Amino acid sequence: MRLALSAGVGGVHQGAWRRPDSRTEDWGTPELIISLARETEAARFDAFFLSDVSSPNRALTRVQAPYLYFEPLLAAVAIARATSRIGVIATASTTFHEPYNLARQVATLDHLSGGRAGWNAVTSSIGEQNFGRRPWPDHAGRYERAAEFIDVVEQLWDSWEQDALVHDRASGVFADIDKIHTIDHEGPHFAVAGPLNVRRTPQGRPVIVQAGSSPAGRDLAARHANMVFTAQQDLAEAQEFYRDLKARAASYGRPGTDIAILPGVSPIIGDSAADAKAIQESLLDLVDEATATARLADQLGGIDLTGIGFNEPIPLERLPAAADVERRRSRFQIFADLARNERWTVRRLVGLEVASYGHWRLVGTAEQVADELERWFLAGGADGFIVMPPYQDALTRFFARVVPILQDRGVFRREYTGRTLRDHLGVTYPQNRWAS
Ligand SMILES: Cc1cc2nc3c(=O)[nH]c(=O)nc-3n(C[C@H](O)[C@H](O)[C@H](O)COP(=O)(O)O)c2cc1C
């Protein structure tokens, strides 16, 4: 077993844009994203992951870099055409899309990339202000819609059997129409007749990735996903998540090997442990306190942090119950647990939010970082990782310093052996539900 690695580049992290090596001027240009994807492919990663929110930060400020995201499916096409082996995963929300269009777009990406497409199905926790005519569903409602959405998408991807096209010039038979299926779906959220107008894709079905770690999110992943993106703070939690998700998958008749679980990791790699710590501190120095505190308040379910000193813990009565948090519930849980159980100060919590917005932080030498990744992998905490650089150059350092160590230890590939994202992840090709 080898670990799976994906690069997760989404936006510019708070404060880090001020570093001299940030390439901040290039954010939001095709050159940067394509050069990063090529670098990631040269490091033999499984996938390049385009996370997404569909709108800029809620409150734009003079000091904070706004989320600048290309529309991920379009960006994924450009990346796919500029690379040849790496998987390309695009985030698209089940709350803001329609399943027919999305199924068609991702199927198209799978064809255009030669079987390297992945779709990160998210329910979204922000962005509703740009889709204002529809009511914004609550957490449970978003997951109900997501479940039906993904079910429709999978049916559409199956609507063409592999050998539906006959092309028999002599007899004049173009297609075996018994192998092209309508879906005639009628559900609470969607009415979709089908079939798709895109033939079956190289992967049969493109890889579904799921991000959202509450029980409802886990259940959705267990039923449909081949890859799960999660935020985990320590090994014990990661192992619990890992066991739970694989058990849920088993309850749907799916082998655990069919779902790769990848926690996000935000690495800071120094020449020495002290150097890495110094980089970490310097990132915190670049942050605007007021903006950072507002973001922390948001992660904590929108609570009021006024009157609490930067070096004080948060009074427990200010923390809401998880069930009352309608946006990122599982992320709220991470920050609330640290505030409640570990009594972290505002400053420490802000440090986590700034560096990795709640993802696992790894700060040390390349050896130390490689050791920790390997430890989680061997201890059943992860099948791999989504490497999310806290600043631009951190990714390049990871490629140059950590990847060779993992390769020398035999836990990461030196060369691609497969052609598709499913091959890279080692997950099975789905059987078409109509195939006999
Ligand atoms: C690791 C992780 C990554 C996520 N990435 C995105 C993203 O790129 N875009 C997005 O709109 N939502 C993203 N989400 C949010 C989920 O779609 C979901 O709206 C939110 O997490 C609430 O679900 P949960 O309580 O099950 O985590 C992510 C969630 C997690 C846990």
Short mmCIF file of C-alpha atoms and ligand atoms in Angstrom, two decimals:
data_model
loop_
_atom_site.label_atom_id
_atom_site.label_comp_id
_atom_site.label_asym_id
_atom_site.label_seq_id
_atom_site.Cartn_x
_atom_site.Cartn_y
_atom_site.Cartn_z
CA MET A 1 0.00 0.00 0.00
CA ARG A 2 1.25 3.44 -0.91
CA LEU A 3 -0.08 6.69 0.34
CA ALA A 4 -2.09 8.98 -1.88
CA LEU A 5 -1.07 12.59 -2.18
CA SER A 6 -3.00 15.48 -3.59
CA ALA A 7 -2.12 19.16 -3.69
CA GLY A 8 -4.89 21.36 -2.42
CA VAL A 9 -4.58 24.88 -3.65
CA GLY A 10 -7.59 27.04 -3.24
CA GLY A 11 -6.88 30.56 -2.20
CA VAL A 12 -4.27 32.81 -0.72
CA HIS A 13 -3.98 32.29 2.99
CA GLN A 14 -4.50 35.16 5.27
CA GLY A 15 -1.37 37.25 5.71
CA ALA A 16 0.85 34.95 3.63
CA TRP A 17 0.33 37.09 0.55
CA ARG A 18 2.71 39.61 2.14
CA ARG A 19 5.67 37.24 2.01
CA PRO A 20 8.19 38.14 -0.71
CA ASP A 21 7.83 34.69 -2.30
CA SER A 22 4.02 34.69 -2.31
CA ARG A 23 3.57 35.36 -6.05
CA THR A 24 0.47 37.22 -4.95
CA GLU A 25 0.44 39.23 -8.19
CA ASP A 26 -0.11 35.97 -10.07
CA TRP A 27 -3.12 34.81 -8.06
CA GLY A 28 -6.17 34.61 -10.24
CA THR A 29 -4.12 34.10 -13.41
CA PRO A 30 -3.98 30.89 -15.44
CA GLU A 31 -0.16 30.87 -15.45
CA LEU A 32 0.14 30.26 -11.72
CA ILE A 33 -2.44 27.52 -11.45
CA ILE A 34 -1.08 25.69 -14.48
CA SER A 35 2.53 25.92 -13.34
CA LEU A 36 1.52 24.60 -9.90
CA ALA A 37 -0.34 21.70 -11.49
CA ARG A 38 2.70 20.84 -13.61
CA GLU A 39 4.99 20.96 -10.58
CA THR A 40 2.56 18.72 -8.71
CA GLU A 41 2.56 16.24 -11.56
CA ALA A 42 6.37 16.25 -11.65
CA ALA A 43 6.23 15.23 -7.96
CA ARG A 44 4.00 12.29 -9.03
CA PHE A 45 1.04 13.28 -6.90
CA ASP A 46 -2.24 11.46 -7.38
CA ALA A 47 -4.23 14.62 -7.94
CA PHE A 48 -4.39 18.36 -8.14
CA PHE A 49 -7.33 19.52 -6.09
CA LEU A 50 -9.25 22.70 -6.84
CA SER A 51 -11.29 23.66 -3.81
CA ASP A 52 -13.82 26.40 -4.24
CA VAL A 53 -16.22 28.80 -2.76
CA SER A 54 -18.40 30.57 -5.26
CA SER A 55 -18.10 34.07 -3.82
CA PRO A 56 -15.38 36.24 -2.30
CA ASN A 57 -14.97 36.54 1.48
CA ARG A 58 -18.12 37.75 3.16
CA ALA A 59 -16.46 40.91 4.41
CA LEU A 60 -13.89 42.32 2.03
CA THR A 61 -11.14 44.20 3.82
CA ARG A 62 -8.17 46.24 2.68
CA VAL A 63 -5.71 43.91 4.37
CA GLN A 64 -6.93 40.42 3.67
CA ALA A 65 -6.50 38.63 0.36
CA PRO A 66 -9.98 37.76 -0.93
CA TYR A 67 -10.73 34.28 -2.17
CA LEU A 68 -9.89 34.41 -5.84
CA TYR A 69 -11.07 31.25 -7.48
CA PHE A 70 -11.47 30.35 -11.08
CA GLU A 71 -14.59 28.39 -11.79
CA PRO A 72 -13.07 24.97 -10.99
CA LEU A 73 -14.50 22.85 -13.81
CA LEU A 74 -13.26 25.26 -16.46
CA ALA A 75 -9.88 25.59 -14.74
CA ALA A 76 -9.72 21.79 -14.53
CA VAL A 77 -10.06 21.51 -18.30
CA ALA A 78 -7.12 23.87 -18.85
CA ILE A 79 -5.06 21.95 -16.28
CA ALA A 80 -5.99 18.60 -17.77
CA ARG A 81 -4.85 19.75 -21.20
CA ALA A 82 -1.56 21.08 -19.77
CA THR A 83 -0.73 17.82 -17.96
CA SER A 84 -0.88 14.15 -18.89
CA ARG A 85 -0.97 11.90 -15.85
CA ILE A 86 -2.14 13.66 -12.73
CA GLY A 87 -5.77 13.48 -11.57
CA VAL A 88 -7.69 16.76 -11.65
CA ILE A 89 -10.37 17.30 -9.03
CA ALA A 90 -12.84 20.16 -9.27
CA THR A 91 -15.14 21.26 -6.47
CA ALA A 92 -18.76 21.91 -7.36
CA SER A 93 -21.58 22.51 -4.94
CA THR A 94 -24.69 20.36 -4.85
CA THR A 95 -26.54 23.34 -3.41
CA PHE A 96 -25.84 25.75 -6.26
CA HIS A 97 -25.85 23.44 -9.29
CA GLU A 98 -28.33 21.24 -11.11
CA PRO A 99 -27.42 17.56 -11.44
CA TYR A 100 -27.92 17.22 -15.19
CA ASN A 101 -25.54 20.05 -16.06
CA LEU A 102 -23.01 18.93 -13.51
CA ALA A 103 -23.08 15.28 -14.62
CA ARG A 104 -22.48 16.45 -18.17
CA GLN A 105 -19.66 18.80 -17.25
CA VAL A 106 -17.77 16.27 -15.13
CA ALA A 107 -18.29 13.53 -17.73
CA THR A 108 -16.87 15.92 -20.32
CA LEU A 109 -13.88 16.59 -18.06
CA ASP A 110 -13.30 12.85 -17.73
CA HIS A 111 -13.19 12.53 -21.53
CA LEU A 112 -11.03 15.61 -22.04
CA SER A 113 -8.54 14.42 -19.40
CA GLY A 114 -8.41 10.80 -20.52
CA GLY A 115 -9.95 9.50 -17.29
CA ARG A 116 -8.35 11.80 -14.74
CA ALA A 117 -11.44 13.65 -13.52
CA GLY A 118 -12.68 13.94 -9.98
CA TRP A 119 -15.64 15.90 -8.64
CA ASN A 120 -15.49 17.19 -5.08
CA ALA A 121 -19.15 17.25 -4.11
CA VAL A 122 -19.68 19.84 -1.40
CA THR A 123 -22.89 21.11 0.14
CA SER A 124 -21.33 24.59 0.72
CA SER A 125 -21.42 26.63 3.84
CA ILE A 126 -21.34 30.08 2.26
CA GLY A 127 -22.22 31.82 -1.00
CA GLU A 128 -26.02 31.84 -0.86
CA GLN A 129 -26.17 35.62 -1.32
CA ASN A 130 -25.50 35.14 -5.02
CA PHE A 131 -28.30 32.63 -5.46
CA GLY A 132 -30.82 34.68 -3.58
CA ARG A 133 -34.16 33.72 -5.01
CA ARG A 134 -34.11 30.21 -3.63
CA PRO A 135 -34.38 29.73 0.14
CA TRP A 136 -31.06 28.72 1.74
CA PRO A 137 -31.56 25.21 3.12
CA ASP A 138 -30.27 24.31 6.58
CA HIS A 139 -27.45 21.79 7.18
CA ALA A 140 -29.77 18.76 7.04
CA GLY A 141 -31.63 20.14 4.03
CA ARG A 142 -28.39 20.67 2.11
CA TYR A 143 -27.35 17.08 2.72
CA GLU A 144 -30.79 15.78 1.66
CA ARG A 145 -30.45 17.65 -1.61
CA ALA A 146 -26.86 16.40 -1.98
CA ALA A 147 -27.90 12.76 -1.55
CA GLU A 148 -30.52 13.02 -4.28
CA PHE A 149 -28.19 15.11 -6.45
CA ILE A 150 -25.37 12.55 -6.40
CA ASP A 151 -27.77 9.69 -6.96
CA VAL A 152 -29.07 11.41 -10.12
CA VAL A 153 -25.54 12.17 -11.32
CA GLU A 154 -24.48 8.53 -10.94
CA GLN A 155 -27.58 7.37 -12.80
CA LEU A 156 -26.78 9.77 -15.62
CA TRP A 157 -23.18 8.56 -15.80
CA ASP A 158 -24.55 5.03 -16.14
CA SER A 159 -27.11 6.02 -18.77
CA TRP A 160 -24.76 4.97 -21.57
CA GLU A 161 -23.46 1.45 -21.47
CA GLN A 162 -19.88 0.97 -22.59
CA ASP A 163 -20.80 -0.71 -25.87
CA ALA A 164 -23.88 1.35 -26.71
CA LEU A 165 -22.29 2.73 -29.88
CA VAL A 166 -22.23 0.12 -32.64
CA HIS A 167 -21.06 2.10 -35.70
CA ASP A 168 -21.91 -0.75 -38.06
CA ARG A 169 -21.68 0.93 -41.43
CA ALA A 170 -22.64 -2.21 -43.35
CA SER A 171 -25.93 -2.87 -41.55
CA GLY A 172 -26.62 0.79 -40.89
CA VAL A 173 -26.89 0.36 -37.14
CA PHE A 174 -25.43 3.33 -35.33
CA ALA A 175 -26.28 2.53 -31.74
CA ASP A 176 -27.83 -0.20 -29.65
CA ILE A 177 -30.57 1.88 -28.12
CA ASP A 178 -31.29 -0.82 -25.55
CA LYS A 179 -27.98 0.22 -24.05
CA ILE A 180 -28.85 3.90 -23.74
CA HIS A 181 -31.15 4.46 -20.77
CA THR A 182 -33.47 7.19 -19.64
CA ILE A 183 -33.47 7.63 -15.89
CA ASP A 184 -36.92 9.19 -15.41
CA HIS A 185 -36.01 10.44 -11.99
CA GLU A 186 -38.74 12.18 -9.97
CA GLY A 187 -37.71 13.17 -6.46
CA PRO A 188 -38.33 15.88 -3.89
CA HIS A 189 -35.63 18.12 -5.39
CA PHE A 190 -35.13 17.08 -9.00
CA ALA A 191 -36.98 15.79 -12.03
CA VAL A 192 -34.52 14.49 -14.61
CA ALA A 193 -35.41 12.37 -17.61
CA GLY A 194 -31.98 11.53 -18.99
CA PRO A 195 -30.11 9.99 -20.67
CA LEU A 196 -26.98 12.10 -20.75
CA ASN A 197 -25.71 13.22 -24.15
CA VAL A 198 -22.13 12.26 -23.31
CA ARG A 199 -21.04 8.67 -23.87
CA ARG A 200 -19.68 6.54 -21.02
CA THR A 201 -16.49 8.06 -19.72
CA PRO A 202 -12.99 6.54 -19.51
CA GLN A 203 -13.35 5.90 -15.78
CA GLY A 204 -16.89 4.58 -16.15
CA ARG A 205 -17.82 7.13 -13.58
CA PRO A 206 -15.48 9.99 -12.69
CA VAL A 207 -14.18 9.85 -9.12
CA ILE A 208 -16.50 11.38 -6.53
CA VAL A 209 -14.75 13.15 -3.72
CA GLN A 210 -16.64 14.22 -0.63
CA ALA A 211 -15.73 16.97 1.82
CA GLY A 212 -17.92 17.45 4.86
CA SER A 213 -17.22 15.47 8.01
CA SER A 214 -20.40 15.65 10.12
CA PRO A 215 -22.35 12.37 10.45
CA ALA A 216 -24.52 13.36 7.47
CA GLY A 217 -21.40 14.09 5.44
CA ARG A 218 -19.78 10.82 6.42
CA ASP A 219 -22.86 8.90 5.41
CA LEU A 220 -22.94 10.52 2.00
CA ALA A 221 -19.26 9.70 1.54
CA ALA A 222 -19.76 6.10 2.62
CA ARG A 223 -22.40 5.62 -0.07
CA HIS A 224 -20.82 7.41 -3.00
CA ALA A 225 -17.28 8.65 -2.57
CA ASN A 226 -13.97 7.14 -3.68
CA MET A 227 -12.04 9.82 -1.86
CA VAL A 228 -12.76 11.83 1.25
CA PHE A 229 -11.23 15.16 2.17
CA THR A 230 -11.36 15.82 5.89
CA ALA A 231 -9.84 18.05 8.57
CA GLN A 232 -8.37 16.13 11.52
CA GLN A 233 -6.30 17.57 14.34
CA ASP A 234 -4.61 14.53 15.86
CA LEU A 235 -4.00 10.87 15.17
CA ALA A 236 -6.60 9.51 17.61
CA GLU A 237 -9.33 11.63 16.01
CA ALA A 238 -8.16 10.73 12.55
CA GLN A 239 -8.25 7.02 13.42
CA GLU A 240 -11.76 7.35 14.80
CA PHE A 241 -12.91 9.12 11.62
CA TYR A 242 -11.15 6.56 9.45
CA ARG A 243 -12.67 3.57 11.25
CA ASP A 244 -16.13 5.11 11.29
CA LEU A 245 -16.13 5.96 7.60
CA LYS A 246 -14.85 2.56 6.51
CA ALA A 247 -17.44 0.86 8.74
CA ARG A 248 -20.20 3.00 7.24
CA ALA A 249 -18.97 2.06 3.76
CA ALA A 250 -19.03 -1.62 4.71
CA SER A 251 -22.64 -1.23 5.83
CA TYR A 252 -23.43 -0.18 2.24
CA GLY A 253 -21.60 -3.23 0.91
CA ARG A 254 -18.50 -1.29 -0.13
CA PRO A 255 -14.98 -2.49 0.67
CA GLY A 256 -12.90 -0.02 2.68
CA THR A 257 -10.26 -0.08 -0.05
CA ASP A 258 -12.72 1.70 -2.34
CA ILE A 259 -12.59 4.91 -0.32
CA ALA A 260 -9.32 6.73 0.13
CA ILE A 261 -9.40 9.00 3.18
CA LEU A 262 -7.19 12.08 2.89
CA PRO A 263 -6.97 14.56 5.76
CA GLY A 264 -5.68 17.99 4.85
CA VAL A 265 -2.20 18.82 6.07
CA SER A 266 -0.56 22.20 6.15
CA PRO A 267 3.22 21.74 6.24
CA ILE A 268 5.84 24.24 7.30
CA ILE A 269 9.23 22.79 6.47
CA GLY A 270 12.35 24.40 7.87
CA ASP A 271 16.09 23.72 7.68
CA SER A 272 15.80 22.87 11.36
CA ALA A 273 12.89 22.50 13.77
CA ALA A 274 13.66 25.99 15.10
CA ASP A 275 13.68 27.42 11.58
CA ALA A 276 10.28 25.90 10.88
CA LYS A 277 8.89 27.39 14.10
CA ALA A 278 10.29 30.77 13.11
CA ILE A 279 8.50 30.58 9.74
CA GLN A 280 5.30 29.72 11.56
CA GLU A 281 5.66 32.71 13.88
CA SER A 282 6.51 35.03 11.02
CA LEU A 283 3.26 34.07 9.28
CA LEU A 284 1.32 35.05 12.37
CA ASP A 285 3.11 38.42 12.41
CA LEU A 286 1.75 39.18 8.94
CA VAL A 287 -1.83 38.82 10.02
CA ASP A 288 -4.19 41.65 10.77
CA GLU A 289 -5.50 40.97 14.27
CA ALA A 290 -9.00 42.32 13.78
CA THR A 291 -9.57 40.45 10.52
CA ALA A 292 -8.14 37.25 11.94
CA THR A 293 -10.32 37.47 15.03
CA ALA A 294 -13.39 38.03 12.87
CA ARG A 295 -12.56 34.91 10.89
CA LEU A 296 -12.10 32.91 14.06
CA ALA A 297 -15.46 34.14 15.32
CA ASP A 298 -16.95 32.90 12.08
CA GLN A 299 -15.36 29.45 12.45
CA LEU A 300 -16.86 29.33 15.93
CA GLY A 301 -20.39 29.63 14.58
CA GLY A 302 -20.49 33.42 14.35
CA ILE A 303 -19.96 34.14 18.06
CA ASP A 304 -19.14 37.50 19.55
CA LEU A 305 -15.51 37.73 20.64
CA THR A 306 -15.57 41.37 21.71
CA GLY A 307 -14.05 42.10 25.07
CA ILE A 308 -11.91 38.93 25.10
CA GLY A 309 -8.17 39.61 25.15
CA PHE A 310 -5.95 38.10 22.45
CA ASN A 311 -4.15 36.06 25.10
CA GLU A 312 -7.25 34.89 26.96
CA PRO A 313 -9.32 31.73 26.49
CA ILE A 314 -12.92 32.06 25.33
CA PRO A 315 -15.58 32.04 28.08
CA LEU A 316 -17.41 28.74 27.64
CA GLU A 317 -20.88 30.29 27.77
CA ARG A 318 -20.16 32.08 24.49
CA LEU A 319 -19.80 28.81 22.55
CA PRO A 320 -22.99 27.57 20.84
CA ALA A 321 -24.04 23.91 20.70
CA ALA A 322 -22.85 22.13 17.54
CA ALA A 323 -26.45 21.37 16.54
CA ASP A 324 -27.12 25.12 16.32
CA VAL A 325 -24.30 25.69 13.83
CA GLU A 326 -25.75 25.66 10.35
CA ARG A 327 -22.67 26.32 8.26
CA ARG A 328 -19.42 24.37 8.69
CA ARG A 329 -20.49 22.19 11.56
CA SER A 330 -17.56 19.77 11.60
CA ARG A 331 -15.05 22.64 11.38
CA PHE A 332 -16.83 24.44 14.20
CA GLN A 333 -16.37 21.28 16.26
CA ILE A 334 -12.59 21.38 15.80
CA PHE A 335 -12.24 24.97 17.01
CA ALA A 336 -14.84 24.56 19.76
CA ASP A 337 -13.12 21.43 21.13
CA LEU A 338 -9.81 23.26 21.37
CA ALA A 339 -11.47 26.27 22.98
CA ARG A 340 -13.51 24.16 25.40
CA ASN A 341 -11.30 21.18 26.29
CA GLU A 342 -7.82 22.57 25.79
CA ARG A 343 -8.71 26.15 26.78
CA TRP A 344 -6.73 27.56 23.87
CA THR A 345 -6.38 31.34 23.84
CA VAL A 346 -7.78 33.50 21.06
CA ARG A 347 -4.20 33.96 19.81
CA ARG A 348 -3.58 30.22 19.53
CA LEU A 349 -6.90 29.61 17.84
CA VAL A 350 -6.21 32.44 15.42
CA GLY A 351 -2.82 30.84 14.70
CA LEU A 352 -4.57 27.64 13.66
CA GLU A 353 -7.17 29.46 11.59
CA VAL A 354 -4.54 31.54 9.83
CA ALA A 355 -2.17 28.70 9.04
CA SER A 356 -4.57 25.99 8.03
CA TYR A 357 -8.13 27.04 8.93
CA GLY A 358 -8.44 23.98 11.14
CA HIS A 359 -6.45 21.44 9.17
CA TRP A 360 -3.55 19.51 10.66
CA ARG A 361 -0.40 21.60 10.92
CA LEU A 362 2.99 19.98 10.57
CA VAL A 363 5.92 22.15 11.49
CA GLY A 364 9.46 20.78 11.40
CA THR A 365 12.25 19.49 9.23
CA ALA A 366 11.51 17.47 6.10
CA GLU A 367 12.41 14.28 8.03
CA GLN A 368 10.04 15.15 10.84
CA VAL A 369 7.22 15.94 8.42
CA ALA A 370 7.80 12.68 6.53
CA ASP A 371 7.89 10.75 9.84
CA GLU A 372 4.54 12.13 10.93
CA LEU A 373 2.83 11.51 7.60
CA GLU A 374 4.12 7.95 7.59
CA ARG A 375 3.03 7.45 11.20
CA TRP A 376 -0.57 8.47 10.48
CA PHE A 377 -0.58 6.34 7.34
CA LEU A 378 0.74 3.20 9.03
CA ALA A 379 -1.44 3.65 12.11
CA GLY A 380 -4.70 3.68 10.16
CA GLY A 381 -5.34 7.40 10.41
CA ALA A 382 -5.19 8.16 6.70
CA ASP A 383 -4.77 6.65 3.24
CA GLY A 384 -2.97 9.79 2.16
CA PHE A 385 -3.06 13.54 2.47
CA ILE A 386 -4.17 16.69 0.78
CA VAL A 387 -1.16 18.94 1.07
CA MET A 388 -2.35 22.50 1.59
CA PRO A 389 0.55 24.92 1.66
CA PRO A 390 0.16 27.72 4.21
CA TYR A 391 2.25 29.89 1.92
CA GLN A 392 3.20 29.54 -1.70
CA ASP A 393 6.73 28.21 -1.39
CA ALA A 394 5.75 25.56 1.16
CA LEU A 395 4.41 23.34 -1.62
CA THR A 396 7.65 23.55 -3.61
CA ARG A 397 9.56 22.67 -0.44
CA PHE A 398 7.31 19.70 0.15
CA PHE A 399 8.01 18.44 -3.38
CA ALA A 400 11.76 19.01 -3.12
CA ARG A 401 12.39 17.78 0.42
CA VAL A 402 9.60 15.52 1.72
CA VAL A 403 8.59 13.60 -1.41
CA PRO A 404 12.08 12.08 -1.95
CA ILE A 405 12.11 10.83 1.65
CA LEU A 406 8.72 9.19 1.24
CA GLN A 407 9.90 7.66 -2.05
CA ASP A 408 13.10 6.32 -0.46
CA ARG A 409 11.00 4.71 2.25
CA GLY A 410 8.80 3.06 -0.37
CA VAL A 411 5.59 4.68 0.84
CA PHE A 412 5.14 6.91 -2.20
CA ARG A 413 5.47 6.20 -5.92
CA ARG A 414 8.48 7.25 -7.98
CA GLU A 415 6.59 6.90 -11.26
CA TYR A 416 2.99 6.75 -12.31
CA THR A 417 1.92 3.23 -13.15
CA GLY A 418 -1.70 3.89 -14.17
CA ARG A 419 -3.38 6.34 -16.51
CA THR A 420 -6.51 7.34 -14.60
CA LEU A 421 -7.30 8.88 -11.23
CA ARG A 422 -8.94 5.58 -10.23
CA ASP A 423 -5.70 3.80 -11.11
CA HIS A 424 -3.66 6.23 -9.01
CA LEU A 425 -5.98 5.88 -6.01
CA GLY A 426 -6.25 2.11 -6.42
CA VAL A 427 -10.05 2.14 -6.36
CA THR A 428 -12.20 -0.12 -8.49
CA TYR A 429 -13.92 0.78 -11.74
CA PRO A 430 -17.69 0.81 -11.19
CA GLN A 431 -19.91 -1.69 -12.87
CA ASN A 432 -22.61 -0.01 -14.95
CA ARG A 433 -25.91 -0.74 -13.21
CA TRP A 434 -27.42 -1.76 -16.56
CA ALA A 435 -24.64 -4.08 -17.69
CA SER A 436 -25.52 -7.74 -17.51
C1 LIG B 1 -12.17 19.12 4.54
C2 LIG B 1 -13.31 19.94 4.03
C3 LIG B 1 -13.17 20.67 2.84
C4 LIG B 1 -14.22 21.42 2.34
N1 LIG B 1 -14.06 22.11 1.17
C5 LIG B 1 -15.08 22.86 0.70
C6 LIG B 1 -14.94 23.60 -0.50
O1 LIG B 1 -13.91 23.60 -1.17
N2 LIG B 1 -15.99 24.36 -0.90
C7 LIG B 1 -17.15 24.42 -0.20
O2 LIG B 1 -18.07 25.11 -0.62
N3 LIG B 1 -17.32 23.72 0.93
C8 LIG B 1 -16.31 22.95 1.40
N4 LIG B 1 -16.49 22.24 2.55
C9 LIG B 1 -17.75 22.43 3.29
C10 LIG B 1 -18.79 21.35 3.12
O3 LIG B 1 -19.24 21.34 1.82
C11 LIG B 1 -19.98 21.59 4.01
O4 LIG B 1 -20.72 22.67 3.52
C12 LIG B 1 -19.67 21.94 5.40
O5 LIG B 1 -18.46 21.39 5.78
C13 LIG B 1 -20.73 21.45 6.33
O6 LIG B 1 -20.66 20.08 6.37
P1 LIG B 1 -20.05 19.27 7.58
O7 LIG B 1 -20.66 19.86 8.80
O8 LIG B 1 -20.52 17.88 7.23
O9 LIG B 1 -18.56 19.39 7.52
C14 LIG B 1 -15.45 21.48 3.05
C15 LIG B 1 -15.59 20.75 4.23
C16 LIG B 1 -14.55 19.97 4.72
C17 LIG B 1 -14.74 19.19 5.99
#
